[in-house]
Short mmCIF file of C-alpha atoms and ligand atoms in Angstrom, two decimals:
data_model
loop_
_atom_site.label_atom_id
_atom_site.label_comp_id
_atom_site.label_asym_id
_atom_site.label_seq_id
_atom_site.Cartn_x
_atom_site.Cartn_y
_atom_site.Cartn_z
CA UNK A 1 90.91 -14.29 -28.10
CA UNK A 2 88.36 -15.88 -28.93
CA UNK A 3 88.24 -15.03 -32.38
CA UNK A 4 84.57 -15.01 -32.22
CA UNK A 5 84.50 -12.13 -30.08
CA UNK A 6 86.16 -9.73 -31.23
CA UNK A 7 86.68 -5.85 -29.13
CA UNK A 8 86.27 -2.60 -30.83
CA UNK A 9 88.38 0.20 -29.10
CA UNK A 10 85.32 3.42 -29.76
CA UNK A 11 88.53 5.33 -29.03
CA UNK A 12 86.23 6.79 -26.56
CA UNK A 13 87.23 11.06 -25.71
CA UNK A 14 89.94 10.49 -28.58
CA UNK A 15 92.03 8.08 -26.28
CA UNK A 16 92.59 4.13 -26.55
CA UNK A 17 92.30 1.44 -24.58
CA UNK A 18 89.28 3.42 -22.39
CA UNK A 19 86.46 2.44 -23.08
CA UNK A 20 85.38 -1.00 -25.49
CA UNK A 21 82.68 -2.38 -27.89
CA UNK A 22 82.49 -6.22 -28.55
CA UNK A 23 81.76 -7.46 -32.32
CA UNK A 24 80.27 -11.05 -31.85
CA UNK A 25 80.52 -13.26 -35.29
CA UNK A 26 77.56 -15.74 -36.20
CA UNK A 27 74.67 -15.78 -38.67
CA UNK A 28 73.15 -12.68 -36.44
CA UNK A 29 76.33 -10.47 -36.17
CA UNK A 30 75.67 -8.76 -32.78
CA UNK A 31 77.25 -5.83 -31.10
CA UNK A 32 78.10 -5.58 -27.38
CA UNK A 33 77.99 -1.52 -26.13
CA UNK A 34 78.22 1.21 -28.67
CA UNK A 35 79.95 3.58 -26.70
CA UNK A 36 79.16 7.19 -26.76
CA UNK A 37 77.75 8.90 -29.80
CA UNK A 38 81.09 10.48 -29.82
CA UNK A 39 82.46 7.47 -30.99
CA UNK A 40 80.69 5.90 -33.32
CA UNK A 41 83.13 6.75 -36.68
CA UNK A 42 85.76 4.88 -34.67
CA UNK A 43 82.70 2.42 -34.11
CA UNK A 44 81.34 1.98 -37.55
CA UNK A 45 85.13 1.59 -38.86
CA UNK A 46 85.98 -1.05 -36.75
CA UNK A 47 82.64 -3.24 -37.87
CA UNK A 48 83.49 -1.73 -41.54
CA UNK A 49 86.44 -3.48 -41.56
CA UNK A 50 85.29 -6.51 -39.52
CA UNK A 51 83.30 -6.54 -42.96
CA UNK A 52 79.80 -5.82 -41.13
CA UNK A 53 78.59 -3.06 -43.77
CA UNK A 54 74.76 -1.11 -42.33
CA UNK A 55 72.66 -3.96 -43.73
CA UNK A 56 74.66 -7.10 -41.91
CA UNK A 57 74.33 -5.84 -38.38
CA UNK A 58 71.61 -7.48 -36.29
CA UNK A 59 71.68 -6.75 -32.90
CA UNK A 60 73.24 -4.05 -30.81
CA UNK A 61 72.89 -4.83 -26.45
CA UNK A 62 73.91 -3.15 -23.70
CA UNK A 63 75.42 -4.00 -20.54
CA UNK A 64 73.95 -0.69 -19.15
CA UNK A 65 72.56 3.01 -20.19
CA UNK A 66 75.59 4.99 -19.10
CA UNK A 67 76.24 7.12 -21.83
CA UNK A 68 80.16 5.74 -22.37
CA UNK A 69 78.19 2.15 -22.82
CA UNK A 70 75.25 3.01 -24.26
CA UNK A 71 74.64 6.36 -25.60
CA UNK A 72 75.67 6.16 -29.14
CA UNK A 73 73.14 3.05 -30.04
CA UNK A 74 70.62 5.94 -31.14
CA UNK A 75 73.48 7.32 -34.04
CA UNK A 76 74.69 3.69 -35.27
CA UNK A 77 70.90 2.73 -34.87
CA UNK A 78 69.79 4.56 -38.19
CA UNK A 79 73.23 3.42 -39.05
CA UNK A 80 72.19 -0.49 -38.88
CA UNK A 81 68.31 -0.05 -39.59
CA UNK A 82 68.34 -4.25 -39.40
CA UNK A 83 69.46 -3.97 -35.95
CA UNK A 84 67.03 -5.27 -32.67
CA UNK A 85 68.63 -3.25 -29.95
CA UNK A 86 68.17 -4.89 -26.33
CA UNK A 87 68.55 -3.35 -22.62
CA UNK A 88 67.48 -4.07 -19.48
CA UNK A 89 63.68 -3.29 -19.25
CA UNK A 90 64.93 -0.15 -16.37
CA UNK A 91 66.93 1.37 -19.55
CA UNK A 92 64.79 1.01 -21.78
CA UNK A 93 62.81 4.13 -21.34
CA UNK A 94 65.58 6.14 -21.51
CA UNK A 95 67.37 4.98 -24.62
CA UNK A 96 63.62 5.81 -26.31
CA UNK A 97 63.90 9.52 -24.34
CA UNK A 98 66.63 10.18 -23.46
CA UNK A 99 65.86 13.62 -21.72
CA UNK A 100 65.98 12.37 -18.79
CA UNK A 101 69.36 10.69 -18.84
CA UNK A 102 71.29 13.30 -20.53
CA UNK A 103 69.82 15.54 -17.75
CA UNK A 104 71.22 13.46 -15.02
CA UNK A 105 74.58 12.69 -16.75
CA UNK A 106 74.76 16.83 -17.15
CA UNK A 107 74.38 17.28 -13.39
CA UNK A 108 77.40 14.46 -12.58
CA UNK A 109 79.79 15.58 -15.05
CA UNK A 110 78.62 19.16 -15.87
CA UNK A 111 77.53 20.96 -18.64
CA UNK A 112 80.76 21.29 -20.89
CA UNK A 113 82.49 17.87 -19.67
CA UNK A 114 78.98 16.17 -20.80
CA UNK A 115 78.94 17.16 -24.52
CA UNK A 116 82.43 17.10 -25.17
CA UNK A 117 82.12 13.17 -23.53
CA UNK A 118 79.20 12.01 -25.25
CA UNK A 119 77.68 14.04 -27.42
CA UNK A 120 73.89 14.05 -28.86
CA UNK A 121 72.25 11.41 -28.32
CA UNK A 122 69.61 10.32 -30.02
CA UNK A 123 66.55 8.63 -29.67
CA UNK A 124 66.03 5.03 -30.75
CA UNK A 125 62.64 4.23 -32.23
CA UNK A 126 60.49 2.24 -29.63
CA UNK A 127 59.37 -0.34 -32.07
CA UNK A 128 63.40 -1.13 -32.65
CA UNK A 129 63.42 -1.55 -28.64
CA UNK A 130 63.84 -4.49 -27.17
CA UNK A 131 63.67 -4.83 -23.20
CA UNK A 132 65.01 -7.51 -20.91
CA UNK A 133 64.92 -8.98 -17.12
CA UNK A 134 66.86 -11.80 -15.39
CA UNK A 135 67.40 -15.34 -16.66
CA UNK A 136 66.06 -13.97 -20.18
CA UNK A 137 68.09 -15.43 -22.84
CA UNK A 138 69.05 -12.96 -26.13
CA UNK A 139 69.01 -15.08 -29.48
CA UNK A 140 71.72 -14.22 -32.14
CA UNK A 141 71.28 -17.41 -34.62
CA UNK A 142 73.76 -19.16 -33.34
CA UNK A 143 74.93 -18.65 -29.81
CA UNK A 144 72.93 -16.84 -27.08
CA UNK A 145 73.55 -13.93 -24.68
CA UNK A 146 71.86 -15.09 -21.66
CA UNK A 147 70.91 -11.75 -19.36
CA UNK A 148 71.48 -11.78 -15.49
CA UNK A 149 70.64 -9.07 -13.52
CA UNK A 150 72.98 -7.78 -11.59
CA UNK A 151 72.59 -3.91 -10.25
CA UNK A 152 74.93 -2.26 -7.94
CA UNK A 153 76.84 0.39 -10.53
CA UNK A 154 73.59 1.18 -11.67
CA UNK A 155 69.59 0.02 -11.27
CA UNK A 156 69.07 -1.25 -15.11
CA UNK A 157 73.03 -3.05 -15.11
CA UNK A 158 73.59 -6.48 -16.55
CA UNK A 159 76.33 -8.72 -17.28
CA UNK A 160 75.58 -11.17 -20.79
CA UNK A 161 76.99 -14.77 -20.93
CA UNK A 162 78.19 -16.04 -24.25
CA UNK A 163 76.97 -19.05 -24.79
CA UNK A 164 79.84 -19.59 -27.34
CA UNK A 165 82.96 -18.83 -25.24
CA UNK A 166 81.43 -18.56 -21.69
CA UNK A 167 82.96 -15.40 -21.06
CA UNK A 168 80.56 -12.75 -19.85
CA UNK A 169 80.28 -9.33 -20.69
CA UNK A 170 80.57 -7.64 -17.28
CA UNK A 171 79.86 -4.09 -18.11
CA UNK A 172 80.93 -1.67 -14.79
CA UNK A 173 79.77 -4.29 -12.72
CA UNK A 174 83.63 -4.99 -11.55
CA UNK A 175 85.02 -1.20 -11.48
CA UNK A 176 87.59 0.07 -14.25
CA UNK A 177 90.82 -2.09 -15.03
CA UNK A 178 92.36 -0.80 -17.90
CA UNK A 179 94.96 -3.70 -20.08
CA UNK A 180 98.52 -0.90 -20.35
CA UNK A 181 97.42 -0.31 -16.48
CA UNK A 182 96.65 -3.11 -15.06
CA UNK A 183 94.97 -1.05 -12.39
CA UNK A 184 91.18 -1.91 -10.59
CA UNK A 185 89.56 0.84 -9.53
CA UNK A 186 85.44 0.54 -8.19
CA UNK A 187 83.24 2.65 -10.98
CA UNK A 188 80.84 4.71 -8.41
CA UNK A 189 78.63 7.87 -9.98
CA UNK A 190 75.86 8.52 -9.29
CA UNK A 191 72.96 8.30 -8.35
CA UNK A 192 72.28 4.35 -8.05
CA UNK A 193 75.01 2.98 -6.60
CA UNK A 194 74.62 0.04 -4.08
CA UNK A 195 77.80 -1.03 -2.25
CA UNK A 196 76.23 -4.46 -1.46
CA UNK A 197 73.83 -5.11 -3.73
CA UNK A 198 77.24 -4.68 -6.26
CA UNK A 199 79.25 -7.02 -4.60
CA UNK A 200 76.06 -10.07 -4.78
CA UNK A 201 76.02 -9.03 -8.51
CA UNK A 202 79.73 -10.10 -8.98
CA UNK A 203 79.39 -13.06 -6.33
CA UNK A 204 76.84 -13.56 -9.76
CA UNK A 205 78.67 -12.70 -12.13
CA UNK A 206 81.81 -16.29 -10.71
CA UNK A 207 78.83 -18.33 -10.53
CA UNK A 208 77.95 -17.63 -14.35
CA UNK A 209 81.84 -17.30 -15.57
CA UNK A 210 82.85 -19.89 -17.21
CA UNK A 211 86.12 -19.03 -19.17
CA UNK A 212 86.80 -14.97 -19.62
CA UNK A 213 85.34 -11.69 -17.83
CA UNK A 214 85.10 -9.01 -20.69
CA UNK A 215 85.37 -5.69 -19.22
CA UNK A 216 83.78 -2.45 -21.33
CA UNK A 217 86.60 -0.48 -19.90
CA UNK A 218 88.61 -2.51 -21.11
CA UNK A 219 89.39 -5.63 -22.14
CA UNK A 220 89.55 -9.76 -21.67
CA UNK A 221 89.88 -10.97 -17.79
CA UNK A 222 91.10 -14.29 -17.78
CA UNK A 223 91.80 -13.98 -14.43
CA UNK A 224 88.17 -14.55 -13.24
CA UNK A 225 88.73 -15.22 -9.39
CA UNK A 226 91.39 -12.89 -8.27
CA UNK A 227 89.29 -10.71 -10.54
CA UNK A 228 86.37 -10.92 -8.54
CA UNK A 229 87.25 -10.99 -5.58
CA UNK A 230 89.50 -7.65 -5.37
CA UNK A 231 86.28 -6.05 -6.64
CA UNK A 232 84.72 -6.97 -4.07
CA UNK A 233 87.80 -5.49 -1.66
CA UNK A 234 88.08 -2.61 -3.21
CA UNK A 235 84.71 -1.52 -3.73
CA UNK A 236 83.90 -1.58 0.33
CA UNK A 237 87.21 -0.95 1.15
CA UNK A 238 86.56 2.92 -0.82
CA UNK A 239 83.05 2.27 0.97
CA UNK A 240 84.15 2.26 4.51
CA UNK A 241 86.11 5.86 3.29
CA UNK A 242 83.42 7.38 2.55
CA UNK A 243 81.49 6.21 5.88
CA UNK A 244 83.96 6.75 8.17
CA UNK A 245 84.17 10.27 7.17
CA UNK A 246 80.66 10.81 6.55
CA UNK A 247 80.65 9.73 10.08
CA UNK A 248 82.90 12.92 10.75
CA UNK A 249 81.09 15.62 8.99
CA UNK A 250 83.32 15.76 5.63
CA UNK A 251 82.24 17.64 2.34
CA UNK A 252 83.04 16.07 -0.23
CA UNK A 253 85.82 17.86 -1.76
CA UNK A 254 87.52 16.52 2.01
CA UNK A 255 86.38 12.95 0.90
CA UNK A 256 87.29 12.97 -2.43
CA UNK A 257 90.08 13.65 -1.96
CA UNK A 258 90.75 10.78 1.23
CA UNK A 259 89.31 8.64 -1.86
CA UNK A 260 92.03 9.95 -3.41
CA UNK A 261 94.78 8.93 -0.82
CA UNK A 262 93.08 5.42 -0.76
CA UNK A 263 93.34 5.04 -4.89
CA UNK A 264 96.63 5.92 -5.18
CA UNK A 265 97.14 3.13 -2.03
CA UNK A 266 95.44 0.32 -4.22
CA UNK A 267 97.40 1.38 -7.52
CA UNK A 268 100.73 1.16 -5.29
CA UNK A 269 99.24 -2.17 -4.15
CA UNK A 270 98.34 -3.75 -7.53
CA UNK A 271 101.18 -2.32 -9.78
CA UNK A 272 104.14 -0.18 -7.67
CA UNK A 273 104.55 3.45 -8.63
CA UNK A 274 104.44 4.78 -11.45
CA UNK A 275 101.48 4.58 -13.10
CA UNK A 276 100.06 7.04 -15.19
CA UNK A 277 95.83 7.19 -14.06
CA UNK A 278 95.06 9.65 -16.33
CA UNK A 279 92.42 8.26 -18.40
CA UNK A 280 91.06 6.44 -14.94
CA UNK A 281 90.18 10.55 -13.54
CA UNK A 282 89.14 11.12 -17.15
CA UNK A 283 87.01 8.17 -17.22
CA UNK A 284 85.80 8.19 -13.22
CA UNK A 285 87.16 11.06 -11.48
CA UNK A 286 87.04 10.91 -7.03
CA UNK A 287 84.61 13.50 -6.80
CA UNK A 288 82.83 11.31 -9.11
CA UNK A 289 83.04 8.21 -7.15
CA UNK A 290 82.86 10.02 -3.86
CA UNK A 291 79.58 11.50 -4.98
CA UNK A 292 77.69 8.55 -5.73
CA UNK A 293 79.16 6.93 -2.56
CA UNK A 294 78.05 10.03 -0.17
CA UNK A 295 74.50 9.31 -1.73
CA UNK A 296 74.72 5.75 -1.14
CA UNK A 297 75.08 6.17 2.66
CA UNK A 298 72.88 8.36 3.50
CA UNK A 299 69.90 6.46 1.45
CA UNK A 300 71.28 3.57 3.19
CA UNK A 301 71.28 5.15 6.73
CA UNK A 302 67.95 6.63 6.11
CA UNK A 303 66.25 3.51 5.54
CA UNK A 304 67.80 2.21 8.30
CA UNK A 305 66.36 4.74 10.50
CA UNK A 306 63.37 4.19 9.24
CA UNK A 307 63.11 0.94 9.65
CA UNK A 308 64.85 1.31 13.26
CA UNK A 309 61.46 4.14 14.02
CA UNK A 310 58.81 1.05 12.35
CA UNK A 311 59.95 -1.82 14.81
CA UNK A 312 59.63 0.48 17.53
CA UNK A 313 56.45 0.51 19.30
ZN1 LIG B 1 78.59 3.16 -15.71
#
Protein backbone atom coordinates (compact mmCIF):
# COMPACT_ATOMS: atom_id res chain seq x y z
CA UNK A 1 0.00 0.00 0.00
CA UNK A 2 1.27 3.40 -0.97
CA UNK A 3 1.15 5.37 2.26
CA UNK A 4 -0.39 8.30 0.43
CA UNK A 5 -3.64 6.37 -0.03
CA UNK A 6 -5.06 5.07 3.21
CA UNK A 7 -8.22 2.97 3.44
CA UNK A 8 -10.72 3.84 6.16
CA UNK A 9 -13.21 1.07 6.95
CA UNK A 10 -16.65 2.70 7.06
CA UNK A 11 -17.93 -0.24 9.15
CA UNK A 12 -21.07 -0.20 7.05
CA UNK A 13 -23.95 -1.97 8.83
CA UNK A 14 -21.47 -2.64 11.63
CA UNK A 15 -19.44 -4.96 9.39
CA UNK A 16 -15.71 -5.00 8.72
CA UNK A 17 -14.21 -4.88 5.24
CA UNK A 18 -17.44 -4.26 3.34
CA UNK A 19 -17.26 -0.61 2.29
CA UNK A 20 -14.12 1.49 2.18
CA UNK A 21 -13.44 5.18 2.12
CA UNK A 22 -9.93 6.34 1.22
CA UNK A 23 -7.88 9.24 2.50
CA UNK A 24 -5.51 10.77 -0.04
CA UNK A 25 -2.69 12.52 1.77
CA UNK A 26 -1.30 15.77 0.44
CA UNK A 27 -1.39 19.53 0.70
CA UNK A 28 -5.14 19.30 0.28
CA UNK A 29 -6.28 16.08 1.97
CA UNK A 30 -9.11 14.37 0.14
CA UNK A 31 -11.57 11.66 1.04
CA UNK A 32 -12.73 9.34 -1.75
CA UNK A 33 -16.17 7.87 -0.86
CA UNK A 34 -17.83 8.47 2.50
CA UNK A 35 -19.92 5.37 3.11
CA UNK A 36 -23.52 5.90 4.25
CA UNK A 37 -24.66 8.38 6.91
CA UNK A 38 -24.63 5.52 9.41
CA UNK A 39 -20.85 5.33 8.85
CA UNK A 40 -20.09 8.96 9.60
CA UNK A 41 -18.76 8.18 13.10
CA UNK A 42 -16.29 5.47 12.01
CA UNK A 43 -15.16 7.65 9.09
CA UNK A 44 -14.73 10.72 11.28
CA UNK A 45 -12.83 8.68 13.86
CA UNK A 46 -10.67 7.23 11.10
CA UNK A 47 -9.82 10.70 9.85
CA UNK A 48 -9.12 11.88 13.42
CA UNK A 49 -6.70 8.99 13.92
CA UNK A 50 -4.92 10.00 10.73
CA UNK A 51 -4.60 13.57 11.99
CA UNK A 52 -7.28 15.08 9.75
CA UNK A 53 -9.40 17.43 11.86
CA UNK A 54 -12.54 19.40 10.92
CA UNK A 55 -10.52 22.25 9.37
CA UNK A 56 -8.15 19.99 7.42
CA UNK A 57 -10.21 18.00 4.95
CA UNK A 58 -10.20 19.90 1.65
CA UNK A 59 -12.11 17.56 -0.69
CA UNK A 60 -14.66 14.80 -0.76
CA UNK A 61 -14.88 12.90 -4.04
CA UNK A 62 -17.41 10.15 -4.80
CA UNK A 63 -17.44 7.60 -7.61
CA UNK A 64 -21.23 7.62 -7.67
CA UNK A 65 -24.15 8.62 -5.49
CA UNK A 66 -25.45 5.23 -4.33
CA UNK A 67 -25.99 5.64 -0.62
CA UNK A 68 -23.33 3.13 0.44
CA UNK A 69 -20.77 5.37 -1.31
CA UNK A 70 -22.08 8.88 -0.92
CA UNK A 71 -25.01 8.81 1.52
CA UNK A 72 -22.80 10.28 4.25
CA UNK A 73 -21.60 13.27 2.22
CA UNK A 74 -24.15 15.73 3.65
CA UNK A 75 -23.34 14.81 7.24
CA UNK A 76 -19.58 14.94 6.65
CA UNK A 77 -19.88 18.23 4.77
CA UNK A 78 -21.10 19.79 8.03
CA UNK A 79 -18.26 18.30 10.04
CA UNK A 80 -15.65 19.39 7.45
CA UNK A 81 -16.83 22.88 6.42
CA UNK A 82 -13.87 23.56 4.12
CA UNK A 83 -14.32 20.48 1.97
CA UNK A 84 -15.39 20.80 -1.67
CA UNK A 85 -17.66 17.96 -2.82
CA UNK A 86 -16.90 16.45 -6.27
CA UNK A 87 -19.42 14.26 -8.06
CA UNK A 88 -20.43 13.42 -11.63
CA UNK A 89 -22.74 16.02 -13.19
CA UNK A 90 -25.65 13.56 -13.38
CA UNK A 91 -25.32 12.83 -9.67
CA UNK A 92 -24.77 16.38 -8.44
CA UNK A 93 -28.45 17.45 -8.26
CA UNK A 94 -29.19 14.44 -6.04
CA UNK A 95 -26.52 15.47 -3.54
CA UNK A 96 -28.23 18.85 -3.18
CA UNK A 97 -31.71 17.33 -2.97
CA UNK A 98 -31.54 13.64 -2.05
CA UNK A 99 -35.34 13.13 -1.93
CA UNK A 100 -35.62 11.17 -5.18
CA UNK A 101 -32.40 9.27 -4.54
CA UNK A 102 -33.71 8.07 -1.18
CA UNK A 103 -37.10 7.09 -2.57
CA UNK A 104 -35.55 5.17 -5.47
CA UNK A 105 -33.24 3.40 -3.01
CA UNK A 106 -36.27 2.45 -0.93
CA UNK A 107 -37.93 1.00 -4.03
CA UNK A 108 -34.90 -1.26 -4.54
CA UNK A 109 -34.13 -2.29 -0.95
CA UNK A 110 -37.43 -1.65 0.85
CA UNK A 111 -38.11 1.14 3.35
CA UNK A 112 -36.88 -0.72 6.41
CA UNK A 113 -33.56 -1.88 5.00
CA UNK A 114 -32.95 1.53 3.46
CA UNK A 115 -33.35 3.23 6.83
CA UNK A 116 -31.31 0.60 8.70
CA UNK A 117 -28.46 0.50 6.19
CA UNK A 118 -28.18 4.13 5.23
CA UNK A 119 -29.86 6.27 7.92
CA UNK A 120 -31.10 9.79 7.13
CA UNK A 121 -29.49 11.38 4.11
CA UNK A 122 -28.63 15.04 4.62
CA UNK A 123 -28.51 17.42 1.65
CA UNK A 124 -25.28 19.14 0.63
CA UNK A 125 -25.38 22.95 0.17
CA UNK A 126 -25.33 23.60 -3.59
CA UNK A 127 -22.40 26.01 -3.26
CA UNK A 128 -20.19 23.22 -1.94
CA UNK A 129 -20.79 20.84 -4.87
CA UNK A 130 -18.61 20.74 -7.99
CA UNK A 131 -20.03 18.71 -10.87
CA UNK A 132 -17.49 16.90 -13.07
CA UNK A 133 -17.52 14.93 -16.30
CA UNK A 134 -15.24 12.73 -18.36
CA UNK A 135 -11.74 14.17 -18.82
CA UNK A 136 -11.98 16.66 -15.98
CA UNK A 137 -9.13 16.88 -13.51
CA UNK A 138 -9.79 17.36 -9.81
CA UNK A 139 -6.87 19.30 -8.32
CA UNK A 140 -5.86 18.25 -4.80
CA UNK A 141 -2.84 20.47 -4.18
CA UNK A 142 0.23 18.45 -5.11
CA UNK A 143 -1.71 15.62 -6.72
CA UNK A 144 -4.85 15.27 -8.78
CA UNK A 145 -7.56 12.86 -9.80
CA UNK A 146 -8.47 12.35 -13.47
CA UNK A 147 -12.18 11.75 -13.96
CA UNK A 148 -13.03 8.83 -16.25
CA UNK A 149 -16.73 8.43 -16.98
CA UNK A 150 -17.53 4.77 -16.34
CA UNK A 151 -21.28 4.17 -16.54
CA UNK A 152 -22.78 0.68 -16.50
CA UNK A 153 -23.29 -0.01 -12.81
CA UNK A 154 -24.90 3.43 -12.61
CA UNK A 155 -25.36 6.12 -15.24
CA UNK A 156 -23.49 8.68 -13.11
CA UNK A 157 -20.50 6.50 -12.20
CA UNK A 158 -16.92 7.71 -12.56
CA UNK A 159 -13.53 6.16 -11.93
CA UNK A 160 -10.76 8.37 -10.55
CA UNK A 161 -7.12 8.03 -11.59
CA UNK A 162 -4.66 9.16 -8.92
CA UNK A 163 -1.74 11.10 -10.39
CA UNK A 164 0.54 10.14 -7.54
CA UNK A 165 0.16 6.37 -7.38
CA UNK A 166 -1.32 5.55 -10.80
CA UNK A 167 -4.03 3.67 -8.93
CA UNK A 168 -7.66 3.92 -9.99
CA UNK A 169 -10.62 4.27 -7.64
CA UNK A 170 -13.13 2.07 -9.42
CA UNK A 171 -16.19 2.34 -7.18
CA UNK A 172 -18.54 -0.50 -8.16
CA UNK A 173 -17.54 -0.67 -11.83
CA UNK A 174 -15.94 -4.11 -11.50
CA UNK A 175 -18.27 -5.54 -8.88
CA UNK A 176 -17.70 -6.63 -5.30
CA UNK A 177 -14.53 -8.36 -4.13
CA UNK A 178 -14.03 -8.54 -0.38
CA UNK A 179 -10.37 -9.02 0.53
CA UNK A 180 -10.85 -11.77 3.11
CA UNK A 181 -13.11 -13.80 0.78
CA UNK A 182 -11.64 -13.02 -2.66
CA UNK A 183 -14.72 -13.82 -4.71
CA UNK A 184 -15.68 -11.35 -7.45
CA UNK A 185 -19.41 -10.84 -7.75
CA UNK A 186 -21.11 -8.43 -10.16
CA UNK A 187 -23.17 -5.56 -8.76
CA UNK A 188 -26.15 -5.06 -11.09
CA UNK A 189 -28.84 -3.14 -9.20
CA UNK A 190 -31.74 -1.27 -10.78
CA UNK A 191 -32.43 1.18 -12.24
CA UNK A 192 -29.63 1.81 -14.72
CA UNK A 193 -27.35 -1.19 -14.95
CA UNK A 194 -26.26 -1.70 -18.58
CA UNK A 195 -24.08 -4.70 -19.30
CA UNK A 196 -22.31 -3.68 -22.53
CA UNK A 197 -21.80 -0.14 -21.24
CA UNK A 198 -20.31 -1.64 -18.06
CA UNK A 199 -17.93 -3.79 -20.14
CA UNK A 200 -16.69 -0.72 -22.04
CA UNK A 201 -16.13 1.05 -18.72
CA UNK A 202 -14.05 -1.86 -17.42
CA UNK A 203 -11.89 -1.58 -20.54
CA UNK A 204 -11.43 2.15 -19.94
CA UNK A 205 -10.33 1.42 -16.38
CA UNK A 206 -7.88 -1.22 -17.60
CA UNK A 207 -6.35 1.30 -20.02
CA UNK A 208 -5.88 3.90 -17.33
CA UNK A 209 -4.62 1.80 -14.41
CA UNK A 210 -0.86 2.14 -14.01
CA UNK A 211 -0.63 0.32 -10.69
CA UNK A 212 -3.53 -0.92 -8.58
CA UNK A 213 -7.30 -0.81 -8.43
CA UNK A 214 -8.93 0.58 -5.31
CA UNK A 215 -12.32 -1.07 -4.89
CA UNK A 216 -14.98 0.49 -2.69
CA UNK A 217 -16.05 -3.04 -1.71
CA UNK A 218 -13.16 -3.52 -0.79
CA UNK A 219 -9.53 -2.60 -0.88
CA UNK A 220 -6.50 -2.59 -3.10
CA UNK A 221 -6.17 -5.10 -5.94
CA UNK A 222 -2.87 -5.23 -7.85
CA UNK A 223 -3.98 -7.80 -10.47
CA UNK A 224 -5.51 -5.28 -12.86
CA UNK A 225 -5.85 -7.41 -15.98
CA UNK A 226 -7.04 -10.53 -14.21
CA UNK A 227 -9.67 -8.56 -12.27
CA UNK A 228 -10.87 -6.70 -15.37
CA UNK A 229 -11.07 -9.94 -17.39
CA UNK A 230 -12.98 -11.73 -14.65
CA UNK A 231 -15.40 -8.87 -14.10
CA UNK A 232 -16.34 -8.89 -17.81
CA UNK A 233 -16.82 -12.67 -17.87
CA UNK A 234 -18.93 -12.49 -14.72
CA UNK A 235 -21.28 -9.69 -15.69
CA UNK A 236 -21.86 -11.17 -19.16
CA UNK A 237 -22.38 -14.61 -17.62
CA UNK A 238 -24.96 -13.26 -15.18
CA UNK A 239 -26.68 -11.29 -17.93
CA UNK A 240 -26.93 -14.48 -20.03
CA UNK A 241 -28.56 -16.36 -17.15
CA UNK A 242 -31.20 -13.66 -16.82
CA UNK A 243 -31.75 -13.34 -20.57
CA UNK A 244 -32.32 -17.09 -20.96
CA UNK A 245 -34.67 -17.13 -17.96
CA UNK A 246 -36.71 -14.21 -19.30
CA UNK A 247 -37.06 -15.92 -22.68
CA UNK A 248 -38.62 -18.86 -20.89
CA UNK A 249 -40.93 -16.51 -18.96
CA UNK A 250 -39.45 -16.96 -15.52
CA UNK A 251 -40.44 -14.58 -12.68
CA UNK A 252 -38.18 -12.52 -10.41
CA UNK A 253 -37.85 -15.02 -7.54
CA UNK A 254 -37.04 -17.87 -9.92
CA UNK A 255 -34.52 -15.71 -11.78
CA UNK A 256 -32.90 -14.71 -8.48
CA UNK A 257 -32.59 -18.41 -7.64
CA UNK A 258 -30.95 -19.17 -10.99
CA UNK A 259 -28.56 -16.28 -10.46
CA UNK A 260 -27.71 -17.66 -7.03
CA UNK A 261 -26.86 -21.02 -8.62
CA UNK A 262 -24.56 -19.20 -10.99
CA UNK A 263 -23.06 -17.19 -8.12
CA UNK A 264 -22.42 -20.36 -6.15
CA UNK A 265 -20.57 -21.82 -9.13
CA UNK A 266 -18.54 -18.60 -9.45
CA UNK A 267 -17.63 -18.80 -5.76
CA UNK A 268 -16.43 -22.39 -6.13
CA UNK A 269 -14.39 -21.37 -9.16
CA UNK A 270 -12.74 -18.49 -7.27
CA UNK A 271 -12.02 -20.01 -3.87
CA UNK A 272 -13.48 -23.50 -3.58
CA UNK A 273 -16.03 -24.63 -1.00
CA UNK A 274 -16.66 -23.08 2.41
CA UNK A 275 -16.65 -19.37 1.53
CA UNK A 276 -18.81 -17.24 3.82
CA UNK A 277 -20.78 -15.02 1.44
CA UNK A 278 -23.05 -13.43 4.08
CA UNK A 279 -21.63 -9.93 3.69
CA UNK A 280 -21.94 -10.11 -0.10
CA UNK A 281 -25.59 -11.09 0.25
CA UNK A 282 -26.23 -8.24 2.68
CA UNK A 283 -24.59 -5.68 0.43
CA UNK A 284 -26.00 -6.90 -2.86
CA UNK A 285 -28.65 -9.60 -2.79
CA UNK A 286 -29.40 -11.90 -5.71
CA UNK A 287 -32.90 -10.49 -5.81
CA UNK A 288 -31.64 -6.92 -6.29
CA UNK A 289 -29.12 -8.04 -8.92
CA UNK A 290 -31.79 -10.07 -10.74
CA UNK A 291 -34.17 -7.09 -10.72
CA UNK A 292 -31.47 -4.89 -12.23
CA UNK A 293 -30.67 -7.32 -15.03
CA UNK A 294 -34.35 -7.99 -15.79
CA UNK A 295 -34.87 -4.27 -16.21
CA UNK A 296 -31.74 -4.06 -18.39
CA UNK A 297 -32.92 -6.75 -20.81
CA UNK A 298 -36.47 -5.42 -21.03
CA UNK A 299 -35.22 -1.91 -21.83
CA UNK A 300 -32.70 -3.28 -24.33
CA UNK A 301 -35.22 -5.49 -26.11
CA UNK A 302 -37.67 -2.61 -26.29
CA UNK A 303 -34.95 -0.40 -27.79
CA UNK A 304 -34.03 -3.06 -30.32
CA UNK A 305 -37.67 -3.62 -31.28
CA UNK A 306 -38.16 0.11 -31.81
CA UNK A 307 -35.03 0.30 -33.94
CA UNK A 308 -36.20 -2.68 -36.01
CA UNK A 309 -39.61 -1.05 -36.51
CA UNK A 310 -38.03 2.24 -37.46
CA UNK A 311 -35.92 0.59 -40.15
CA UNK A 312 -38.85 -1.35 -41.67
CA UNK A 313 -40.10 0.57 -44.71
ZN1 LIG B 1 -23.26 1.33 -6.41
